[in-house]
Structures are given as structure tokens and as C-alpha cells.
Coordinates of C-alpha atoms in Angstrom, one line a residue:
M1 CA 18.4 23.0 -31.6
G2 CA 17.0 19.5 -30.9
E3 CA 18.5 19.5 -27.4
K4 CA 16.8 22.8 -26.6
A5 CA 13.5 21.5 -27.9
G6 CA 13.9 18.4 -25.8
R7 CA 14.5 20.5 -22.7
S8 CA 11.5 22.7 -23.5
K9 CA 9.3 19.7 -24.0
T10 CA 10.4 18.2 -20.7
G11 CA 9.9 21.5 -18.9
S12 CA 6.4 21.8 -20.3
D13 CA 5.6 18.2 -19.2
D14 CA 6.9 18.9 -15.7
A15 CA 4.5 21.8 -15.4
I16 CA 1.6 19.8 -16.6
Y17 CA 2.4 16.8 -14.3
R18 CA 2.8 19.1 -11.4
K19 CA -0.7 20.4 -12.0
V20 CA -2.0 16.9 -12.3
T21 CA -0.3 15.9 -9.1
L22 CA -1.6 18.8 -7.1
Y23 CA -5.1 18.1 -8.2
L24 CA -5.2 14.3 -7.9
M25 CA -2.8 13.3 -5.2
P26 CA -4.1 15.1 -2.1
L27 CA -7.5 13.4 -2.4
L28 CA -6.0 10.0 -3.3
I29 CA -3.5 10.2 -0.5
T30 CA -6.3 11.1 2.0
C31 CA -8.4 8.2 0.8
Y32 CA -5.6 5.7 1.2
T33 CA -4.6 7.2 4.6
V34 CA -8.1 6.6 5.9
S35 CA -7.9 3.1 4.4
Y36 CA -4.6 2.3 6.1
L37 CA -5.9 3.6 9.4
D38 CA -9.0 1.5 9.2
R39 CA -6.8 -1.5 8.3
I40 CA -4.3 -1.1 11.2
N41 CA -6.3 0.5 13.9
I42 CA -7.0 -2.9 15.2
S43 CA -3.4 -2.9 16.5
F44 CA -4.2 0.1 18.7
A45 CA -7.5 -1.4 19.9
K46 CA -5.8 -4.8 20.6
P47 CA -4.9 -4.5 24.3
H48 CA -8.3 -3.2 25.4
M49 CA -10.4 -5.2 22.9
M50 CA -8.7 -8.5 23.8
G51 CA -9.3 -7.9 27.5
D52 CA -12.9 -6.9 27.1
L53 CA -13.8 -9.8 24.7
G54 CA -11.5 -12.4 26.2
L55 CA -9.4 -12.9 23.1
N56 CA -5.9 -14.4 23.0
E57 CA -2.9 -13.7 20.8
A58 CA -3.7 -16.5 18.4
V59 CA -7.3 -15.3 17.9
Y60 CA -6.0 -11.7 17.3
G61 CA -3.4 -12.9 14.8
L62 CA -6.0 -14.9 12.9
G63 CA -8.6 -12.2 12.9
A64 CA -6.1 -9.5 11.9
G65 CA -5.0 -11.7 9.0
L66 CA -8.4 -12.7 7.8
F67 CA -8.8 -9.1 6.5
F68 CA -6.3 -9.9 3.8
L69 CA -8.0 -13.1 2.7
G70 CA -11.2 -11.3 2.0
Y71 CA -9.2 -8.5 0.4
A72 CA -7.1 -10.8 -1.8
A73 CA -10.1 -12.9 -3.0
S74 CA -11.9 -9.8 -4.2
E75 CA -9.1 -7.9 -5.8
V76 CA -9.3 -9.1 -9.4
P77 CA -13.1 -8.9 -9.7
S78 CA -13.0 -5.4 -8.2
N79 CA -10.4 -4.1 -10.6
L80 CA -12.2 -5.6 -13.6
L81 CA -15.4 -4.0 -12.5
M82 CA -13.6 -0.7 -12.1
H83 CA -12.4 -1.0 -15.7
R84 CA -16.0 -1.6 -16.7
F85 CA -17.7 1.1 -14.6
G86 CA -15.0 3.7 -14.3
P87 CA -12.7 4.7 -11.4
R88 CA -14.9 7.5 -10.1
R89 CA -18.0 5.3 -9.6
W90 CA -16.1 2.3 -8.3
L91 CA -13.7 4.1 -6.0
S92 CA -16.7 5.9 -4.4
R93 CA -18.4 2.5 -3.9
I94 CA -15.3 1.1 -2.2
L95 CA -15.0 4.0 0.2
M96 CA -18.7 3.9 1.2
T97 CA -18.6 0.1 1.7
W98 CA -15.5 -0.2 3.8
G99 CA -16.3 2.9 5.8
L100 CA -19.6 1.5 7.0
I101 CA -18.1 -1.9 7.8
S102 CA -15.2 -0.3 9.7
M103 CA -17.7 1.6 11.8
G104 CA -19.5 -1.7 12.3
M105 CA -16.4 -3.1 14.0
M106 CA -17.6 -1.4 17.2
L107 CA -20.3 -4.1 17.3
V108 CA -17.9 -7.0 17.6
W109 CA -18.8 -9.1 20.7
S110 CA -17.0 -12.5 20.3
E111 CA -14.3 -14.4 18.6
H112 CA -16.4 -15.4 15.6
S113 CA -18.0 -12.0 15.1
F114 CA -14.4 -10.6 15.1
Y115 CA -13.5 -13.0 12.3
I116 CA -16.6 -12.1 10.3
F117 CA -16.1 -8.3 10.5
R118 CA -12.4 -8.6 9.5
I119 CA -13.2 -10.7 6.4
A120 CA -16.1 -8.3 5.5
L121 CA -13.7 -5.3 5.9
G122 CA -11.2 -6.9 3.5
I123 CA -13.9 -7.5 0.9
G124 CA -15.3 -4.0 1.3
E125 CA -11.9 -2.4 0.9
A126 CA -10.7 -4.7 -1.9
G127 CA -9.7 -2.9 -5.1
L128 CA -8.8 0.5 -3.6
F129 CA -5.1 0.2 -3.9
P130 CA -4.8 -1.6 -7.3
G131 CA -7.6 0.6 -8.6
V132 CA -5.6 3.7 -7.8
I133 CA -2.4 2.2 -9.3
F134 CA -4.4 1.4 -12.5
Y135 CA -5.9 4.9 -12.4
L136 CA -2.5 6.6 -12.1
M137 CA -1.3 4.6 -15.1
R138 CA -3.9 6.6 -17.1
W139 CA -2.1 9.8 -16.2
Y140 CA 1.6 9.2 -15.6
P141 CA 4.2 7.5 -17.9
T142 CA 6.6 4.9 -16.5
E143 CA 9.5 7.2 -15.8
R144 CA 7.3 9.2 -13.4
R145 CA 5.5 6.4 -11.5
A146 CA 7.9 5.6 -8.7
T147 CA 7.8 9.2 -7.6
V148 CA 4.1 9.6 -7.8
T149 CA 3.5 6.1 -6.2
S150 CA 5.8 7.1 -3.3
L151 CA 3.6 10.1 -2.8
F152 CA 0.5 7.8 -2.8
Y153 CA 2.3 5.6 -0.3
L154 CA 2.6 8.5 2.1
A155 CA -0.8 7.3 3.3
A156 CA 0.8 4.5 5.3
P157 CA 3.2 6.6 7.4
L158 CA 0.6 9.3 7.6
A159 CA -1.9 6.8 9.0
G160 CA 0.7 5.9 11.6
I161 CA 1.9 9.5 12.4
F162 CA -1.6 10.8 12.9
G163 CA -3.6 7.6 13.5
A164 CA -1.5 6.3 16.4
P165 CA -1.9 9.4 18.6
I166 CA -5.5 10.0 17.6
S167 CA -6.4 6.3 18.3
G168 CA -4.6 6.5 21.6
L169 CA -6.5 9.7 22.6
I170 CA -9.9 8.3 21.5
I171 CA -9.4 5.1 23.4
A172 CA -8.1 6.9 26.5
H173 CA -10.6 9.8 26.7
M174 CA -13.8 8.4 25.1
H175 CA -13.9 5.2 27.2
G176 CA -17.2 5.0 29.0
T177 CA -18.9 7.7 27.0
A178 CA -22.5 6.7 26.2
S179 CA -21.6 3.3 27.8
L180 CA -19.2 2.5 25.0
A181 CA -15.6 1.3 25.4
G182 CA -12.8 3.4 24.0
W183 CA -12.0 0.9 21.3
Q184 CA -15.6 1.0 20.1
W185 CA -15.5 4.8 19.8
M186 CA -12.2 4.5 17.9
F187 CA -13.8 2.2 15.2
L188 CA -16.9 4.5 14.9
L189 CA -15.0 7.8 14.6
E190 CA -12.2 6.5 12.3
G191 CA -14.6 4.7 9.9
L192 CA -16.7 7.8 9.3
P193 CA -14.2 9.7 7.1
A194 CA -14.3 7.0 4.5
V195 CA -18.1 7.4 4.1
L196 CA -17.7 11.2 3.7
L197 CA -14.8 10.8 1.2
A198 CA -17.0 8.6 -1.0
F199 CA -19.0 11.8 -1.9
V200 CA -15.8 13.8 -2.5
V201 CA -14.4 11.2 -4.9
W202 CA -17.7 11.0 -6.8
F203 CA -17.8 14.8 -7.5
K204 CA -14.1 15.5 -7.9
L205 CA -12.4 12.7 -9.9
S206 CA -12.7 12.2 -13.7
D207 CA -12.4 8.8 -15.3
T208 CA -10.2 9.9 -18.2
I209 CA -7.8 12.7 -19.2
E210 CA -10.3 13.9 -21.7
G211 CA -13.0 14.3 -19.0
A212 CA -10.8 16.5 -16.8
S213 CA -12.5 19.9 -16.8
W214 CA -9.6 21.4 -14.9
L215 CA -7.1 20.8 -17.8
S216 CA -6.8 22.9 -21.0
S217 CA -7.1 21.2 -24.4
S218 CA -3.4 21.4 -25.1
E219 CA -2.6 19.8 -21.7
K220 CA -5.0 17.0 -22.4
V221 CA -3.4 16.4 -25.8
R222 CA 0.1 16.3 -24.3
L223 CA -0.8 13.9 -21.5
R224 CA -2.7 11.6 -23.9
A225 CA 0.3 11.6 -26.3
N226 CA 2.7 10.5 -23.6
I227 CA 0.4 7.6 -22.4
D228 CA -0.3 6.5 -26.0
A229 CA 3.4 6.5 -26.9
E230 CA 4.2 4.2 -24.0
N231 CA 1.2 1.9 -24.6
V232 CA 2.3 1.3 -28.2
R233 CA 5.5 -0.3 -26.9
K234 CA 3.7 -2.7 -24.5
P235 CA 2.7 -6.2 -25.8
E236 CA -0.9 -7.3 -26.1
M237 CA -2.0 -9.8 -23.4
G238 CA -5.3 -11.4 -22.7
I239 CA -6.7 -11.6 -19.2
L240 CA -6.2 -15.3 -18.9
D241 CA -2.6 -15.0 -20.1
V242 CA -1.8 -12.6 -17.3
F243 CA -2.4 -15.3 -14.6
K244 CA 0.1 -17.7 -16.1
N245 CA 2.8 -15.2 -17.2
V246 CA 6.1 -16.1 -15.5
D247 CA 7.1 -12.4 -14.9
V248 CA 3.7 -11.7 -13.3
L249 CA 4.0 -14.7 -11.0
L250 CA 7.6 -13.7 -10.0
L251 CA 6.3 -10.2 -9.1
A252 CA 3.5 -11.7 -7.1
A253 CA 6.0 -13.8 -5.1
I254 CA 8.2 -10.8 -4.5
L255 CA 5.3 -8.8 -3.3
F256 CA 4.3 -11.6 -0.9
G257 CA 7.6 -11.2 0.9
I258 CA 7.3 -7.4 1.0
V259 CA 3.8 -7.4 2.4
L260 CA 4.7 -10.1 4.9
A261 CA 7.3 -7.7 6.3
Q262 CA 5.0 -4.7 6.1
S263 CA 2.2 -6.5 7.9
G264 CA 4.6 -7.7 10.6
I265 CA 5.5 -4.1 11.3
F266 CA 2.0 -2.6 11.1
F267 CA 0.3 -5.1 13.4
Y268 CA 3.1 -5.5 16.0
L269 CA 4.8 -2.1 16.0
P270 CA 2.9 -1.0 19.2
S271 CA 3.6 -4.3 20.8
L272 CA 7.4 -4.0 20.2
I273 CA 7.4 -0.5 21.6
K274 CA 5.4 -1.6 24.6
G275 CA 8.0 -4.4 25.1
A276 CA 10.7 -1.7 25.4
G277 CA 9.0 -0.3 28.4
V278 CA 6.2 2.1 27.2
T279 CA 3.0 1.3 28.9
D280 CA 0.9 4.5 28.9
T281 CA -1.6 4.4 26.1
V282 CA -1.1 8.0 24.9
Q283 CA 2.7 7.8 25.1
L284 CA 2.5 4.5 23.2
G285 CA 0.6 6.2 20.4
I286 CA 3.1 9.1 20.2
Y287 CA 6.1 6.8 20.1
S288 CA 4.4 4.6 17.5
A289 CA 4.4 7.6 15.2
V290 CA 8.2 8.0 15.2
P291 CA 9.0 5.1 12.8
Y292 CA 6.3 6.3 10.4
A293 CA 7.9 9.8 10.3
G294 CA 11.3 8.3 9.5
A295 CA 9.7 6.1 6.8
V296 CA 8.4 9.2 4.9
I297 CA 11.9 10.6 4.4
V298 CA 13.4 7.3 3.2
M299 CA 10.5 6.5 0.9
L300 CA 10.3 9.9 -0.9
A301 CA 14.1 10.0 -1.3
V302 CA 14.3 6.5 -2.8
G303 CA 11.3 6.9 -5.1
R304 CA 12.5 10.2 -6.5
N305 CA 16.1 9.0 -6.9
S306 CA 15.0 5.8 -8.7
D307 CA 13.0 7.8 -11.2
R308 CA 15.7 10.4 -11.7
K309 CA 18.4 7.7 -12.4
R310 CA 15.9 5.4 -14.1
E311 CA 17.3 2.5 -12.0
R312 CA 15.2 -0.1 -10.2
F313 CA 17.3 -3.1 -9.2
L314 CA 19.8 -1.4 -6.7
H315 CA 17.1 0.8 -5.2
F316 CA 14.9 -2.3 -4.7
V317 CA 17.5 -4.6 -3.2
G318 CA 19.1 -1.8 -1.1
S319 CA 15.7 -0.9 0.4
C320 CA 14.9 -4.5 1.3
L321 CA 18.2 -5.2 3.0
F322 CA 18.0 -1.8 4.9
G323 CA 14.6 -2.9 6.2
V324 CA 15.7 -6.4 7.2
A325 CA 18.6 -4.9 9.2
G326 CA 16.0 -2.7 11.0
F327 CA 14.0 -5.8 11.9
L328 CA 17.0 -7.5 13.5
I329 CA 18.0 -4.4 15.5
S330 CA 14.5 -4.1 16.9
V331 CA 14.8 -7.7 18.2
W332 CA 18.4 -7.7 19.3
F333 CA 18.0 -4.5 21.4
K334 CA 14.3 -5.0 22.3
H335 CA 14.7 -3.5 25.8
N336 CA 16.3 -0.3 24.6
L337 CA 13.6 2.1 23.5
V338 CA 15.9 4.3 21.4
L339 CA 17.3 1.4 19.5
V340 CA 13.9 -0.2 19.0
L341 CA 12.6 3.0 17.5
I342 CA 15.7 3.2 15.2
G343 CA 15.2 -0.4 14.2
L344 CA 11.5 0.0 13.5
S345 CA 12.2 3.2 11.6
M346 CA 14.7 1.4 9.4
A347 CA 12.3 -1.6 8.9
L348 CA 9.3 0.6 8.0
G349 CA 11.5 2.9 5.9
G350 CA 12.8 0.0 3.9
V351 CA 9.4 -1.6 3.3
M352 CA 7.8 1.7 2.4
A353 CA 10.7 2.7 0.1
V354 CA 10.7 -0.6 -1.8
L355 CA 7.0 -0.5 -2.7
P356 CA 6.9 2.5 -5.1
V357 CA 9.9 1.0 -6.9
F358 CA 8.2 -2.3 -7.1
W359 CA 5.0 -1.0 -8.6
S360 CA 6.9 0.7 -11.4
L361 CA 7.7 -2.8 -12.7
P362 CA 4.3 -4.3 -13.6
T363 CA 2.9 -0.9 -14.7
A364 CA 5.7 -0.6 -17.2
A365 CA 4.8 -3.9 -18.9
L366 CA 1.0 -4.1 -18.8
K367 CA -1.8 -2.0 -20.4
D368 CA -5.5 -1.7 -20.6
V369 CA -7.6 -4.5 -19.2
S370 CA -4.5 -6.8 -18.8
A371 CA -3.1 -4.1 -16.5
A372 CA -6.3 -4.0 -14.5
A373 CA -6.2 -7.8 -14.1
G374 CA -2.4 -8.1 -13.6
I375 CA -2.1 -5.3 -11.0
A376 CA -5.0 -6.8 -9.0
F377 CA -3.7 -10.3 -9.3
I378 CA -0.2 -9.4 -8.2
N379 CA -1.6 -7.4 -5.3
S380 CA -4.0 -10.2 -4.3
I381 CA -1.3 -12.8 -4.1
G382 CA 1.0 -10.4 -2.3
L383 CA -1.7 -9.5 0.2
T384 CA -2.3 -13.1 1.2
A385 CA 1.0 -12.5 3.2
G386 CA -1.1 -10.1 5.3
F387 CA -2.9 -13.1 6.5
F388 CA 0.2 -15.2 7.3
A389 CA 2.2 -12.5 9.0
P390 CA 0.0 -11.8 12.0
F391 CA -1.0 -15.5 12.2
I392 CA 2.6 -16.7 12.2
I393 CA 3.7 -14.0 14.6
G394 CA 0.6 -14.5 16.8
F395 CA 1.1 -18.3 16.9
L396 CA 4.8 -18.1 17.6
T397 CA 4.2 -15.5 20.3
Q398 CA 1.6 -17.6 21.9
S399 CA 3.9 -20.6 21.9
T400 CA 7.1 -18.9 23.0
N401 CA 5.8 -15.9 25.0
T402 CA 8.0 -13.6 22.9
L403 CA 7.8 -11.8 19.6
D404 CA 11.4 -12.6 18.7
L405 CA 11.0 -15.8 16.7
G406 CA 8.0 -14.5 14.7
I407 CA 10.0 -11.4 13.7
Y408 CA 13.0 -13.5 12.7
C409 CA 10.7 -15.6 10.5
V410 CA 9.3 -12.6 8.8
A411 CA 12.8 -11.1 8.2
G412 CA 14.0 -14.4 6.7
I413 CA 11.1 -14.6 4.3
W414 CA 11.7 -10.9 3.2
T415 CA 15.3 -11.8 2.6
A416 CA 14.2 -14.7 0.4
C417 CA 12.1 -12.4 -1.7
V418 CA 15.3 -10.4 -2.5
A419 CA 16.7 -13.6 -4.1
V420 CA 13.5 -14.0 -6.2
S421 CA 13.9 -10.3 -7.3
V422 CA 17.3 -11.2 -8.6
V423 CA 15.7 -13.8 -10.9
Y424 CA 13.1 -11.3 -12.1
F425 CA 15.6 -8.6 -12.9
T426 CA 18.0 -11.0 -14.6
R427 CA 15.1 -12.2 -16.9
Q428 CA 14.3 -8.6 -17.8
K429 CA 18.0 -7.8 -18.5
S430 CA 18.4 -10.9 -20.7
R431 CA 15.2 -10.0 -22.6
S432 CA 16.0 -6.4 -23.2
A433 CA 19.7 -6.8 -24.2
P434 CA 19.0 -8.5 -27.6
A435 CA 16.1 -6.1 -28.3
T436 CA 18.5 -3.1 -27.8
V437 CA 21.1 -4.7 -30.1
G438 CA 18.5 -5.4 -32.7
A439 CA 17.1 -1.8 -32.5
S440 CA 20.6 -0.4 -32.9
A441 CA 21.3 -2.6 -35.9
G442 CA 18.1 -1.5 -37.5
A443 CA 18.9 2.1 -37.0
A444 CA 22.3 1.6 -38.5
R445 CA 20.8 0.0 -41.5

């Protein structure tokens, strides 16, 4: 009888969460797709923009990375303000701000203006990702978050799948129109969707479960009960305590290694493919979409399987090592287009698969304002790697005239973050084991 009731309850929950996912996720994925495109489209503009403005590899690497410094510095304040004003208002503000700044990238005229716009873009976009992760915590319990986060992360490969060919076509066919270069048109046209989405978010999202007019009263009660039951088990933690918590610091260090690898792929993927012999702009955009398509399959499979088995460690480590192997393949066989595409697909698949698993860890331990601060803090520390990756690779490329050493460096740091993850998971295991024994003894008594 109890088993049937449990199955009925789970089935009912599945239907409700399916409804929530179908309502929320298409819009959130679209917003993050545009965000990713506006973040990485600099890699598609790079060859033409550098030539027109007289920029070198080191300048490009520094400018590409400065985005992440502005982003990281603004993460925690942005998420705390979202907690104060509500996700609907704050996410709309973020979309509007970064959309306008992204469009403004068409006005870059020199090295220093390039730096200023990249920093401003990071500040404008700051808070979108941790804000959405915090927002999803208000809707989904821990055991469903890797799956839904992997859906949200579809934005990254989608930005590559659609953004690479679109960017290539804009640059190739709009060049010279209205006396603007192709890369200027690319920034203008690809920044506009963020501005339009700001209005959609304002009218469609609700800040809370209770404010969702598209849910029935019974559905709201069920969703709220699931979230409240989980929050009761989480410890209370002040905002300042978050910044010195050992587990939070370990998670930030782990994310640093992951983002370093992710940034290395995003900013230099077109360059690696070009090095394999693809020189046509349109073809380069099409081939650049291939690794992103492969990453979708890997990411969704890993996220779903991790939730289904309720296992994080093996899924995390396996995804990281799979990605590192892909990095190495893309360098060892850099003149073979097929093997470069396979290697980049593995690297991107590994990094995209590990991220949804990763974000199920802090969201399972933090709640309320500590979650808003903790998620943003972890993400801000991790995202500083987005500054170092293009800077390191750009500097080493400028010094050695090859991408090889920079890619090896990034792969090595990503491998080191696996070692840090072992420390984190070991701490969690040692902490939970006595609690489990104690709970069982209490039940026996």
C-alpha cells in the first residue's frame, strides 16, 4: 500500500515538474543562449576585428578575459540584489544592460576601447547565470537539479551550433553594408535579442511558486512542500560565513579549473579548426558547430543518469577525464580535421557534462540568502578563470607561435581540479557517514 502511494506521489510530481519545465526552461534557455553568444562571438569576430584594428594575439587574449573580471566582481552584489528585488525585475535588468553593451561593441576602435567594452559587458551580464541557478532552486528539489541544469546548459552548445554559422554568415555577407564591417554588424544584430528578451522575462516570469498564475492551487502546494522539506534539512548560514566555509572554497577552486577549460575551448575552438586547414569563413562557422552538437548528447545523458542514480562523484570525475582526453587529441592530431573535431567534441562534451553535476552540489547544501551569496561567490571565483584562460593561451601563442603549449597548460589545470574534487567528495562522505549511523540508531531506539 505504502509503495503504491509512493509511486503515485512520484508520478504526480513528475507531471507537475514536467509542466514547470515546459513553462520556464524554453525562455531561460533562450536567454542564456543569447548570453553565451554575446560572450563568445568575439571569437568569430577575432580574425577580421584584429586585422581592422591592428590588434595582436596578446591584446585579444587580455580583452577576451577582461569580460570575466568585470563579471566576477559583480556576481555577489548582483545576486544579493536579485534576492532583494526579485528574479523577474533583476533578470530583465540584466538582459537589457548587457544587450545594449553588446550592441555597443560595434563601436570599438582601439585596444583600450576594446578593453573597456569587454569589462562593461562582463559587469552588465553579471548575475544572469547564478541568478537563474538560484531561481531554479525555488522550483526544483536537489534530486532533479542536475537534469534541469543540463537543460539550462543547452544554451552553450546551442550558441555554438546556431551562433557559429550565423556569425559567419553575418560577417561574410553584411561586410560593407552601410559602410560597416562584417564584425560590427555581427555585434549589432546579435546583441539586439537580449534587449527584446528583457521585456519577455518581465511579463512572463513569476518570482515565486505562489505567484505563478499558470499553476493550480494543488500544484503550488505540492511544489512548495517539496522545497520546504528540503530546506528544513539544510543548515543555517550567514552571508559572511559563506565566504569562509571550506566546502564553498573547495567548490570555487573546482569550478575555476572547469571554467578555465571551458573558456579555452570557447575562445580558441575556431582557431584550432582553422589550424586543421579550414580557411573559408562560412565553412569555419559550420565546422565550429560540430563539437557543440556532440556536447549536447553527452551533457544530457550524463545529467539525467546522475540524477537517476543519485550519484555525483563518478559522473563528475569521468566527465572531466573524458574532456581532458579530448583536449590532448585536438593537439596531438592538430592537422587532421576529423580528429580535431572528435577531440574538440570530447573536450566540450566533458566540460558541458560536468557543469550540471557540479551545480547540484552547492544547491544541495545552501538555502535562502546564503544560497544567493554562495552560488554567486562560487561562480565569481570560478569565472576569474575566464580571464586567465585566453590570457594564458594568448600569451603562450604569441611567444611560441602555436596553440599547443597553452592547451596543454589548460588541460593540466583541469586535471588538477579533479584532485581537488576528490578532497571535496571525501569530506562530504566522512561527514555524512556518522550522520547516517546516528539516524539509524535513533530510528532503532
